[in-house]
């Protein structure tokens, strides 16, 4: 038997947590977990994983050939997976339960490096169900990613029911390249958590996800996890093909998303490129100092909770959490009384999203807006009214209306 990472005094609470997972209703805001597995970071921060290699993100804009451009987009997508799904386990020793964002919570920042300035805006646009929307853009390169996703626990009944946690992401991302007026619809992989019994949970991806471009290319990524083909964990195979011609790949990619992967020519099978996420520099995100942040900004809002979690002080953690929750409840009450809704600062609910529907139809997916409290789009007008983080002078009360 493997050793357990559960602290001795938490054995009981871990066991009851595992049991509670089995009967969990899927809404993350109702999940309670033992202290040692709590993270000090809110889920609203997770949007930043899409942009941590700005040069790889803007690379497609420099490619004139549409096929190769679609390949650059696929490589960028694959390059984000390690940060998205393995970085917490690598840094903290295991996956942790993130803080559950409140409605209107913001995470703003930018990356500055050889790719210029890449901006991040992430906003919690719904609380029940929890939905995060984000926009990552590099104006000089003329590229913009926007997306929204809801998180949902889902149950795979095939595995030992007591300690299994499977998870579906609802939503999608859209990458737009100005120069070619090209849009890529990106679907999100399903995942499950391994290592629960021993108290050291980590993420493994399942099934498949797609990237469908308006220029007529489809990329399909199959996640196989440990064992299936190579016996290595986090394995995947991907292929890029003209839409409708899955059997005629232009490129194939295989390897591990936490390790190296290689790109091969679909016909000749010759290796044409490779990528190693371990050797690719991660550009740190610049976030305004706490005292200059708006009070809706995640790290400022959760500061006292995060400090209490770090100290292991569960009484203070609970107290500070209730303060936030009560305040939110109060705000919702006032909104109901005045029959209005919380005004999202950067995103708007869209009634129709024809391009997305058109692209998703090509990969046989449908956009399910009733699970995400609507379809969320970045609103340029709202955004230009809300001052970007780079030019903000202190805590501007104007922004808090
Ligand atoms: C959020 C959106 C990001 C990618 C991403 C990575 C890890 C996922 C997270 C998403 C959603 C919440 C998640 C997390 C891993 C563990 C955590 C599923 C999809 C759950 C809620 C934690 C469960 C408690 C464990 C300690 C067992 O782009």
Short mmCIF file of N, CA, C and O and ligand atoms in Angstrom, two decimals, residues 14 17-18 21 24 28 31 33-34 37-38 43 45-50 83-86 88 94-98 132 134 149-153 165-169 188-189 191-194 196 201-203 205, ligand 1:
data_model
loop_
_atom_site.label_atom_id
_atom_site.label_comp_id
_atom_site.label_asym_id
_atom_site.label_seq_id
_atom_site.Cartn_x
_atom_site.Cartn_y
_atom_site.Cartn_z
N UNK A 14 -11.06 13.27 6.33
CA UNK A 14 -10.81 12.88 4.93
C UNK A 14 -11.75 11.75 4.52
O UNK A 14 -12.34 11.77 3.45
N UNK A 17 -15.06 13.14 3.95
CA UNK A 17 -15.06 13.90 2.69
C UNK A 17 -15.23 12.96 1.50
O UNK A 17 -16.06 13.20 0.62
N UNK A 18 -14.48 11.87 1.50
CA UNK A 18 -14.57 10.90 0.40
C UNK A 18 -15.99 10.33 0.30
O UNK A 18 -16.52 10.16 -0.79
N UNK A 21 -18.31 12.91 -1.28
CA UNK A 21 -18.16 13.02 -2.74
C UNK A 21 -19.15 12.10 -3.46
O UNK A 21 -19.73 12.46 -4.47
N UNK A 24 -22.46 13.74 -3.70
CA UNK A 24 -22.35 15.16 -3.99
C UNK A 24 -23.24 15.57 -5.16
O UNK A 24 -23.35 14.84 -6.15
N UNK A 28 -20.16 23.02 -7.10
CA UNK A 28 -18.93 23.19 -6.32
C UNK A 28 -19.10 24.11 -5.11
O UNK A 28 -18.38 23.99 -4.14
N UNK A 31 -19.57 22.20 -1.88
CA UNK A 31 -18.62 21.17 -1.45
C UNK A 31 -17.80 21.64 -0.26
O UNK A 31 -17.22 22.72 -0.28
N UNK A 33 -14.57 20.61 2.25
CA UNK A 33 -13.43 19.70 2.30
C UNK A 33 -12.60 19.99 3.55
O UNK A 33 -12.62 21.10 4.07
N UNK A 34 -11.85 18.99 4.03
CA UNK A 34 -11.00 19.21 5.21
C UNK A 34 -9.91 20.26 4.95
O UNK A 34 -9.45 20.40 3.82
N UNK A 37 -6.62 20.31 2.61
CA UNK A 37 -6.74 20.23 1.16
C UNK A 37 -7.26 21.55 0.57
O UNK A 37 -7.49 21.67 -0.63
N UNK A 38 -7.42 22.58 1.41
CA UNK A 38 -7.93 23.87 0.92
C UNK A 38 -6.83 24.71 0.30
O UNK A 38 -5.74 24.83 0.84
N UNK A 43 -10.96 30.06 -7.85
CA UNK A 43 -11.07 29.53 -9.22
C UNK A 43 -11.02 30.62 -10.28
O UNK A 43 -10.68 30.35 -11.43
N UNK A 45 -8.93 32.76 -10.64
CA UNK A 45 -7.54 32.93 -11.07
C UNK A 45 -7.14 31.93 -12.17
O UNK A 45 -6.15 32.13 -12.87
N UNK A 46 -7.90 30.83 -12.27
CA UNK A 46 -7.48 29.75 -13.15
C UNK A 46 -7.48 30.15 -14.63
O UNK A 46 -6.81 29.53 -15.45
N UNK A 47 -8.23 31.19 -14.98
CA UNK A 47 -8.25 31.65 -16.38
C UNK A 47 -6.86 32.03 -16.86
O UNK A 47 -6.58 32.00 -18.05
N UNK A 48 -6.00 32.42 -15.92
CA UNK A 48 -4.67 32.88 -16.33
C UNK A 48 -3.82 31.76 -16.93
O UNK A 48 -2.86 32.03 -17.64
N UNK A 49 -4.18 30.50 -16.66
CA UNK A 49 -3.38 29.39 -17.21
C UNK A 49 -3.35 29.39 -18.74
O UNK A 49 -2.47 28.80 -19.34
N UNK A 50 -4.34 30.06 -19.36
CA UNK A 50 -4.37 30.10 -20.82
C UNK A 50 -3.27 30.98 -21.40
O UNK A 50 -2.99 30.90 -22.60
N UNK A 83 0.12 23.75 -17.29
CA UNK A 83 -0.18 24.78 -16.30
C UNK A 83 -1.62 24.65 -15.80
O UNK A 83 -1.89 24.76 -14.61
N UNK A 84 -2.54 24.39 -16.73
CA UNK A 84 -3.95 24.28 -16.35
C UNK A 84 -4.19 23.16 -15.35
O UNK A 84 -4.92 23.32 -14.39
N UNK A 85 -3.62 21.98 -15.66
CA UNK A 85 -4.07 20.80 -14.93
C UNK A 85 -3.03 20.15 -14.01
O UNK A 85 -3.38 19.28 -13.23
N UNK A 86 -1.75 20.52 -14.14
CA UNK A 86 -0.76 19.86 -13.29
C UNK A 86 0.02 20.80 -12.39
O UNK A 86 0.74 20.35 -11.50
N UNK A 88 -0.68 22.87 -9.93
CA UNK A 88 -0.90 22.87 -8.48
C UNK A 88 -0.29 21.64 -7.83
O UNK A 88 0.38 21.74 -6.80
N UNK A 94 -0.07 18.44 -4.23
CA UNK A 94 -1.32 17.78 -4.62
C UNK A 94 -2.28 18.82 -5.15
O UNK A 94 -2.05 20.02 -5.00
N UNK A 95 -3.34 18.35 -5.78
CA UNK A 95 -4.41 19.25 -6.17
C UNK A 95 -5.09 19.72 -4.89
O UNK A 95 -5.06 19.01 -3.88
N UNK A 96 -5.63 20.93 -4.91
CA UNK A 96 -6.33 21.41 -3.71
C UNK A 96 -7.70 21.92 -4.12
O UNK A 96 -7.96 22.16 -5.29
N UNK A 97 -8.52 22.12 -3.14
CA UNK A 97 -9.85 22.65 -3.45
C UNK A 97 -9.78 24.17 -3.50
O UNK A 97 -9.50 24.82 -2.50
N UNK A 98 -10.02 24.75 -4.69
CA UNK A 98 -9.91 26.20 -4.80
C UNK A 98 -11.04 26.92 -4.06
O UNK A 98 -12.09 26.33 -3.79
N UNK A 132 -17.18 31.19 -14.70
CA UNK A 132 -16.11 32.18 -14.85
C UNK A 132 -15.98 32.54 -16.32
O UNK A 132 -15.96 31.66 -17.16
N UNK A 134 -13.65 34.93 -19.17
CA UNK A 134 -12.32 35.55 -19.25
C UNK A 134 -12.04 36.06 -20.65
O UNK A 134 -12.67 35.64 -21.63
N UNK A 149 -16.61 29.26 -18.55
CA UNK A 149 -16.90 27.89 -18.21
C UNK A 149 -17.51 27.69 -16.85
O UNK A 149 -17.24 28.41 -15.91
N UNK A 150 -18.38 26.69 -16.84
CA UNK A 150 -19.02 26.28 -15.60
C UNK A 150 -18.39 24.96 -15.20
O UNK A 150 -17.94 24.20 -16.06
N UNK A 151 -18.33 24.72 -13.90
CA UNK A 151 -17.71 23.49 -13.42
C UNK A 151 -18.78 22.59 -12.86
O UNK A 151 -19.66 23.04 -12.16
N UNK A 152 -18.66 21.34 -13.14
CA UNK A 152 -19.67 20.42 -12.68
C UNK A 152 -19.07 19.08 -12.34
O UNK A 152 -18.40 18.47 -13.17
N UNK A 153 -19.31 18.62 -11.12
CA UNK A 153 -18.88 17.27 -10.79
C UNK A 153 -19.82 16.32 -11.50
O UNK A 153 -21.01 16.57 -11.58
N UNK A 165 -14.01 10.96 -8.29
CA UNK A 165 -14.48 12.30 -8.58
C UNK A 165 -14.24 12.56 -10.06
O UNK A 165 -13.09 12.61 -10.50
N UNK A 166 -15.31 12.68 -10.83
CA UNK A 166 -15.19 13.01 -12.25
C UNK A 166 -15.78 14.40 -12.45
O UNK A 166 -16.60 14.85 -11.63
N UNK A 167 -15.35 15.07 -13.49
CA UNK A 167 -15.68 16.47 -13.60
C UNK A 167 -15.86 16.87 -15.06
O UNK A 167 -15.05 16.52 -15.91
N UNK A 168 -16.93 17.59 -15.33
CA UNK A 168 -17.18 18.07 -16.68
C UNK A 168 -17.08 19.59 -16.69
O UNK A 168 -17.55 20.24 -15.77
N UNK A 169 -16.46 20.11 -17.72
CA UNK A 169 -16.43 21.56 -17.88
C UNK A 169 -17.45 21.92 -18.95
O UNK A 169 -17.41 21.37 -20.05
N UNK A 188 -13.58 22.01 -24.10
CA UNK A 188 -12.78 21.75 -22.90
C UNK A 188 -12.83 20.28 -22.51
O UNK A 188 -13.89 19.66 -22.57
N UNK A 189 -11.70 19.72 -22.11
CA UNK A 189 -11.68 18.30 -21.77
C UNK A 189 -12.42 17.99 -20.46
O UNK A 189 -12.55 18.86 -19.60
N UNK A 191 -12.41 15.77 -16.96
CA UNK A 191 -11.29 15.34 -16.12
C UNK A 191 -11.79 14.50 -14.96
O UNK A 191 -12.98 14.45 -14.67
N UNK A 192 -10.87 13.83 -14.33
CA UNK A 192 -11.21 13.17 -13.07
C UNK A 192 -10.03 13.30 -12.13
O UNK A 192 -8.94 13.68 -12.53
N UNK A 193 -10.30 13.03 -10.88
CA UNK A 193 -9.25 13.19 -9.87
C UNK A 193 -8.76 11.80 -9.44
O UNK A 193 -9.56 10.94 -9.09
N UNK A 194 -7.46 11.64 -9.51
CA UNK A 194 -6.84 10.40 -9.05
C UNK A 194 -6.18 10.65 -7.69
O UNK A 194 -6.00 11.80 -7.30
N UNK A 196 -7.18 10.00 -4.67
CA UNK A 196 -8.02 10.44 -3.55
C UNK A 196 -7.82 9.61 -2.29
O UNK A 196 -7.72 10.15 -1.19
N UNK A 201 -4.58 14.07 -4.15
CA UNK A 201 -5.30 14.14 -5.42
C UNK A 201 -4.54 14.86 -6.53
O UNK A 201 -3.81 15.81 -6.25
N UNK A 202 -4.69 14.37 -7.75
CA UNK A 202 -4.17 15.08 -8.92
C UNK A 202 -5.13 14.85 -10.08
O UNK A 202 -5.93 13.92 -10.07
N UNK A 203 -5.02 15.72 -11.10
CA UNK A 203 -5.95 15.70 -12.22
C UNK A 203 -5.45 14.79 -13.34
O UNK A 203 -4.26 14.78 -13.65
N UNK A 205 -6.83 13.88 -17.41
CA UNK A 205 -7.84 14.28 -18.39
C UNK A 205 -8.45 13.06 -19.07
O UNK A 205 -7.81 12.03 -19.21
C1 LIG B 1 -11.03 25.15 -13.89
C2 LIG B 1 -10.82 25.80 -15.24
C3 LIG B 1 -9.34 25.74 -15.63
C4 LIG B 1 -8.86 24.32 -15.62
C5 LIG B 1 -9.16 23.62 -14.32
C6 LIG B 1 -8.18 22.94 -13.69
C7 LIG B 1 -8.36 22.15 -12.47
C8 LIG B 1 -9.82 21.95 -12.04
C9 LIG B 1 -10.59 23.25 -12.27
C10 LIG B 1 -10.56 23.69 -13.77
C11 LIG B 1 -12.03 23.13 -11.70
C12 LIG B 1 -12.06 22.69 -10.24
C13 LIG B 1 -11.30 21.38 -10.01
C14 LIG B 1 -9.87 21.62 -10.56
C15 LIG B 1 -9.12 20.40 -10.06
C16 LIG B 1 -9.73 20.09 -8.70
C17 LIG B 1 -10.97 21.01 -8.56
C18 LIG B 1 -12.00 20.24 -10.72
C19 LIG B 1 -11.45 22.79 -14.63
C20 LIG B 1 -12.03 20.32 -7.70
C21 LIG B 1 -13.26 21.19 -7.45
C22 LIG B 1 -11.44 20.01 -6.33
C23 LIG B 1 -12.11 18.84 -5.68
C24 LIG B 1 -11.54 18.62 -4.32
C25 LIG B 1 -10.25 17.80 -4.37
C26 LIG B 1 -9.37 18.11 -3.26
C27 LIG B 1 -10.60 16.34 -4.39
O1 LIG B 1 -9.16 26.33 -16.89
#
